[in-house]
Amino acid sequence: MVFRKLPGVSASGMGLRLSQKFVFLLFLSGLVTLCFGALFFLPDSVRLKRIFLSKTETQPVTVGSGSENDAREHLKRPKEQEHPRGMTSAKGETSTKLKSLSRKPSVPHEATEARLAGSRAQEDLTLPRSKAESASEKATASDHGATSDTFSYTKFKRCLLKPPLGRDYGKPSDPKTNERREKVKEMMKFAWDNYKRYAWGKNELRPLTRNGHIGNMFGGLRGASIIDSLDTLYIMGLMEEYNDAKEWVQTSLDLNSNGEASLFEVNIRYVGGLLSAYYLTGEEVFKNKVMELGEKLLPAFNTPTGIPRGVINLGSSGTSWSWGWASAGSSILAEFGTLHLEFVHLTELSRNPIYTEKVMNIRKLLNKIEKPHGLYPNFLSPVSGNWVQHHVSIGGLGDSFYEYLIKSFLMSDKTDDDAKKMYYSALEAIEANLVQKSAGGLTYMAEWRGGILDHKMGHLACFSGGMIGIGADDGAPEKRQHYLDLAAEITHTCHESYSRSATKLGPEAFRFDGGGEATATRLSDRYYILRPEVIESYMYMWRLTHDPKYREWGWEAVEALEQHCRVESGFSGIRDVYTMTVSHDNMQQSFFLSETLKYLYLLFSDDDLLPLEDWVFNTEAHPLPIIRKSCLQDEATQDKTVSE
Ligand code: DMJ
């Protein structure tokens, strides 16, 4: 025995002197501490650790993350713990019985995930496989420490019904469609390469003057085109470009700006873009950045009603203002009504309820307030909580508020009943008051000014074809077909606004009076700035009906973009869609990369690329996952049971 060799220690070991006893005890307690401490370094799966340390004790405070590697982890679980995904009740909720039977996606899902992870890494020219893997392993490590009340990327992945990128990145089997899809990918690469070459780090590219544009929408934040492109590059498999974008976020996205930003624009582009990038890739950097940015937006809600103002100082003051042009210091419906999806996800990732509380407060106020003819006017006072004037529009100033009602319902796994009710009653009011038929038989959405109709439809309002389409299935049974027909009619009208122009691109606004029929009658409405809304509706209508005309219409748009908007160093908007001698506006908008090209690419892809069963697109086309609360809770319970 070691003790016998210690000087002054008797053979029995019992006759120790006091100082010797002290040394012995010290040694013993050191040994115990060492053994106990070593438990912390064991992997989570080791049973000893689970016995000695409760879950919460092992958790880092930060939220967890993961990768495809995490997803494979649960393949090791016993078979009886698995349940088939994709089995839902009529209400779209996963049946409790099924959930208790088993708990993991079907094997093909896992196999595809593994294949996708592998082929992504092979395609990845800038990031060697080992580095890519170690990056995702790092994320995995922190995820393993997640408690039931921290976000777990692994659990999130398990609760998806399908692999996000499909079986083969959504590659269509039909060669002609695939060729078209490749063309769109080439357009994205061309737009990106030129942005990178001439405007790297700025917000947008000016393709004629070959420089960058910063503007004043993002309060000193930079790189809007980078953030807006992350998910598009990723789903297109442009991995070298995606890695450049990610690296820029890591090293150069500075959120410590002190400028005045549009809360709406920062939310839909930056918050939305970073959230999507995180959910698609599991890369911690996106989550950390979006958490930091989310906090900076909170002071905007410090108004007497909690309705945020439009402009916010991103610095420590957090002061906010209403837009100078908004009547009587009002806030804009499409701005404060287009925060819900992103803010709910900020709560989801941070487990901080504050973000959801802020948007639920907006929801409550809007639900309670009296609405003229059931319509929501575009301007509301953040001080009194009353409407400021009665202008109603499904286009600019109103648009994405309606979009976020139905998408909030869908994103909640169809549990958010208030959103559902508000959406369908708003739609009824819209149909009763705004939907019109032109002399030539075209269905359109007019605008409403205190009871008087303005027979004009903005390009922005063309998103409503897709919106009404995705909401059709959850309407009253007797209305479902009607909604799908209405969606198709609106999309047809918007296509007409394109096909009636010389360039085959649509104007900013078109009218149905003064002899006009889906055409712009004012000079000031003739421009096209690479907007996505018409193509967005083609994409949704294609997914819902598989009518080949939507792909044909999308292809017409590709040809027109190539012919009139592609210049030597990027893509540019044009000033007049009715003339073939085009004049370019010298701006490649960031939404061209995030929306227009993404929707085109999805239009020519199989439906399993970002399947609508799992994803909703925010208004800037950033995909956000449906939150399956019941599945996530089940996963947490299951984890607890396994660890007990
Ligand atoms: C985008 O930023 C978003 O789609 C927004 O909701 C409306 N305008 C542009 C694109 O036109």
XYZ file of C-alpha atoms in Angstrom, residues 348-610:
263
model
C -38.026 29.501 -30.071
C -34.235 29.789 -30.288
C -33.648 31.873 -27.176
C -36.459 30.431 -25.051
C -37.090 34.046 -24.087
C -40.850 34.667 -24.288
C -40.403 38.396 -24.755
C -40.343 38.280 -28.560
C -43.569 36.332 -28.807
C -45.152 38.583 -26.180
C -44.352 41.652 -28.263
C -45.999 40.314 -31.393
C -48.923 38.761 -29.542
C -49.635 42.171 -28.083
C -49.853 43.598 -31.606
C -52.109 40.735 -32.601
C -54.422 41.309 -29.605
C -54.786 44.992 -30.313
C -55.599 44.384 -33.974
C -58.048 41.658 -33.089
C -59.908 43.887 -30.638
C -60.004 47.177 -32.507
C -63.052 48.012 -34.599
C -62.481 47.499 -38.301
C -64.357 49.410 -40.987
C -66.336 46.759 -42.916
C -64.010 44.188 -41.383
C -61.040 45.761 -43.221
C -57.676 46.732 -41.746
C -56.612 50.269 -42.688
C -52.925 50.857 -43.374
C -52.139 53.483 -40.721
C -52.451 53.122 -36.949
C -51.367 55.423 -34.146
C -48.814 53.765 -31.822
C -49.956 56.216 -29.155
C -53.739 55.866 -29.161
C -54.018 52.503 -30.885
C -56.617 53.929 -33.309
C -56.655 53.914 -37.089
C -55.325 57.152 -38.463
C -56.948 57.089 -41.903
C -58.999 54.659 -43.880
C -56.799 53.551 -46.743
C -56.896 49.795 -47.265
C -54.607 47.940 -49.631
C -53.499 44.397 -50.285
C -50.489 45.912 -52.007
C -47.931 48.284 -50.469
C -48.544 49.356 -46.815
C -50.890 46.456 -46.106
C -49.675 43.375 -48.004
C -47.554 41.226 -45.746
C -49.769 41.751 -42.692
C -52.347 39.419 -44.319
C -49.602 37.091 -45.476
C -48.303 36.754 -41.911
C -51.743 35.884 -40.524
C -52.106 32.753 -42.617
C -48.416 31.915 -42.342
C -48.529 32.282 -38.534
C -51.307 29.732 -38.526
C -49.372 27.374 -40.785
C -46.092 27.880 -38.926
C -47.781 27.002 -35.630
C -48.587 23.560 -37.044
C -52.144 24.843 -37.436
C -52.632 25.500 -33.744
C -52.771 29.316 -33.794
C -56.543 29.659 -34.037
C -56.621 33.428 -33.571
C -54.405 33.892 -36.598
C -56.624 31.548 -38.554
C -59.831 33.370 -37.613
C -58.331 36.774 -38.304
C -57.049 35.649 -41.685
C -60.287 34.153 -42.964
C -62.422 37.058 -41.730
C -59.992 39.516 -43.318
C -60.199 37.541 -46.548
C -63.989 37.640 -46.454
C -63.899 41.405 -45.999
C -61.395 41.706 -48.858
C -63.614 39.643 -51.129
C -66.700 41.620 -50.183
C -65.096 45.034 -50.594
C -61.990 44.905 -52.775
C -62.092 41.992 -55.197
C -63.366 43.174 -58.575
C -63.894 41.852 -62.093
C -62.702 44.043 -64.956
C -64.673 44.687 -68.124
C -62.381 42.182 -69.831
C -63.070 39.535 -67.202
C -59.898 39.871 -65.128
C -60.158 39.453 -61.355
C -58.204 42.042 -59.377
C -57.860 43.583 -55.923
C -58.730 47.252 -55.866
C -57.626 49.652 -53.145
C -60.122 51.273 -50.763
C -60.004 54.894 -49.657
C -62.621 55.575 -47.029
C -65.229 53.627 -48.946
C -64.210 54.731 -52.440
C -62.523 52.194 -54.696
C -59.319 52.967 -56.532
C -59.174 50.478 -59.426
C -55.487 49.947 -59.247
C -53.435 46.915 -58.320
C -49.806 47.188 -57.300
C -47.155 44.661 -58.331
C -46.750 44.082 -54.599
C -50.388 42.911 -54.371
C -49.582 40.062 -56.751
C -48.207 38.017 -53.859
C -51.876 37.483 -52.904
C -52.400 34.770 -55.547
C -49.928 32.582 -53.679
C -51.237 33.610 -50.274
C -54.841 32.758 -51.072
C -53.625 29.522 -52.620
C -51.710 28.285 -49.579
C -54.634 29.215 -47.334
C -57.269 27.503 -49.476
C -57.075 24.114 -47.822
C -57.786 25.340 -44.323
C -60.766 27.483 -45.240
C -64.346 26.354 -44.654
C -64.857 23.141 -46.666
C -67.401 24.753 -48.980
C -64.960 27.591 -49.735
C -61.797 25.627 -50.499
C -62.257 25.252 -54.213
C -63.452 28.821 -54.418
C -60.271 30.087 -52.762
C -58.103 28.019 -55.058
C -59.986 29.444 -58.058
C -59.630 32.970 -56.718
C -55.894 32.421 -56.236
C -55.595 31.184 -59.822
C -57.584 34.153 -61.167
C -55.449 36.727 -59.354
C -52.276 34.986 -60.554
C -53.660 35.010 -64.090
C -54.337 38.759 -63.861
C -50.809 39.384 -62.632
C -49.454 37.328 -65.524
C -51.549 39.493 -67.852
C -49.855 42.592 -66.426
C -46.568 41.051 -67.638
C -47.733 39.740 -70.984
C -49.372 43.057 -71.950
C -46.079 44.932 -71.732
C -43.463 45.172 -74.477
C -40.726 43.702 -72.287
C -42.951 40.965 -70.795
C -42.140 42.283 -67.345
C -44.824 43.824 -65.171
C -45.182 47.455 -64.093
C -45.107 48.685 -60.490
C -48.861 49.281 -60.612
C -51.549 48.587 -63.186
C -55.066 49.882 -63.521
C -58.497 48.829 -64.575
C -59.988 52.222 -65.377
C -59.353 55.067 -67.787
C -59.280 52.581 -70.636
C -56.613 50.504 -68.884
C -56.862 46.808 -68.271
C -53.957 45.353 -66.292
C -51.685 48.081 -67.666
C -50.018 51.108 -66.110
C -51.618 54.314 -67.258
C -49.298 56.657 -65.377
C -45.683 57.180 -66.355
C -44.639 56.917 -62.738
C -46.022 53.366 -62.466
C -44.160 51.853 -65.411
C -40.995 50.720 -63.736
C -39.923 47.203 -62.730
C -37.331 46.813 -59.993
C -36.722 43.036 -60.147
C -39.642 42.376 -57.794
C -40.640 38.779 -56.999
C -44.389 38.836 -56.198
C -45.752 37.574 -59.528
C -43.185 34.772 -59.702
C -43.868 33.980 -56.043
C -47.497 33.288 -56.924
C -46.438 31.120 -59.904
C -44.334 29.040 -57.537
C -47.117 28.465 -55.010
C -49.708 27.804 -57.698
C -47.385 25.301 -59.350
C -46.937 23.462 -56.072
C -50.674 23.473 -55.414
C -51.976 22.539 -58.860
C -49.057 21.287 -60.984
C -50.602 23.099 -63.899
C -47.673 23.378 -66.377
C -48.685 26.904 -67.354
C -47.093 28.244 -64.178
C -43.704 26.875 -65.192
C -44.179 28.321 -68.664
C -45.022 31.723 -67.195
C -41.968 31.500 -64.960
C -39.815 30.737 -67.986
C -41.236 33.778 -69.830
C -40.076 35.863 -66.863
C -36.593 34.300 -66.992
C -36.290 35.179 -70.684
C -37.482 38.724 -70.089
C -35.095 39.198 -67.172
C -32.238 37.926 -69.294
C -33.138 40.122 -72.223
C -33.892 43.382 -70.450
C -32.439 43.332 -66.958
C -29.156 41.476 -67.395
C -26.324 43.895 -68.010
C -22.611 43.328 -68.183
C -22.102 43.341 -64.442
C -25.266 42.086 -62.852
C -29.011 42.575 -63.069
C -30.744 45.921 -63.010
C -34.309 47.190 -62.704
C -35.783 49.045 -65.671
C -37.641 52.352 -65.818
C -40.350 51.507 -68.321
C -41.641 48.043 -69.055
C -43.524 49.315 -72.113
C -40.513 50.229 -74.201
C -37.971 47.944 -75.794
C -35.229 50.548 -75.603
C -34.830 50.024 -71.910
C -33.357 52.426 -69.439
C -31.772 50.720 -66.424
C -32.083 51.989 -62.870
C -28.605 50.744 -61.920
C -29.736 48.724 -58.905
C -29.579 45.009 -58.194
C -31.997 44.740 -55.278
C -31.127 42.260 -52.537
C -34.618 40.749 -52.809
C -33.774 39.701 -56.365
C -31.283 37.252 -54.839
C -33.382 36.210 -51.906
C -36.807 36.048 -53.535
C -37.042 36.366 -57.321
C -34.303 33.871 -58.124
C -35.186 31.563 -55.235
C -38.842 31.337 -56.266
C -37.823 30.703 -59.870
C -35.455 27.968 -58.773
C -38.143 26.349 -56.626
C -40.614 26.608 -59.507
C -38.318 24.424 -61.635
C -37.472 22.055 -58.778
C -39.305 19.069 -57.395
C -41.689 19.835 -54.554
C -39.446 18.118 -52.035
C -36.960 20.985 -52.058
C -38.093 22.944 -48.990
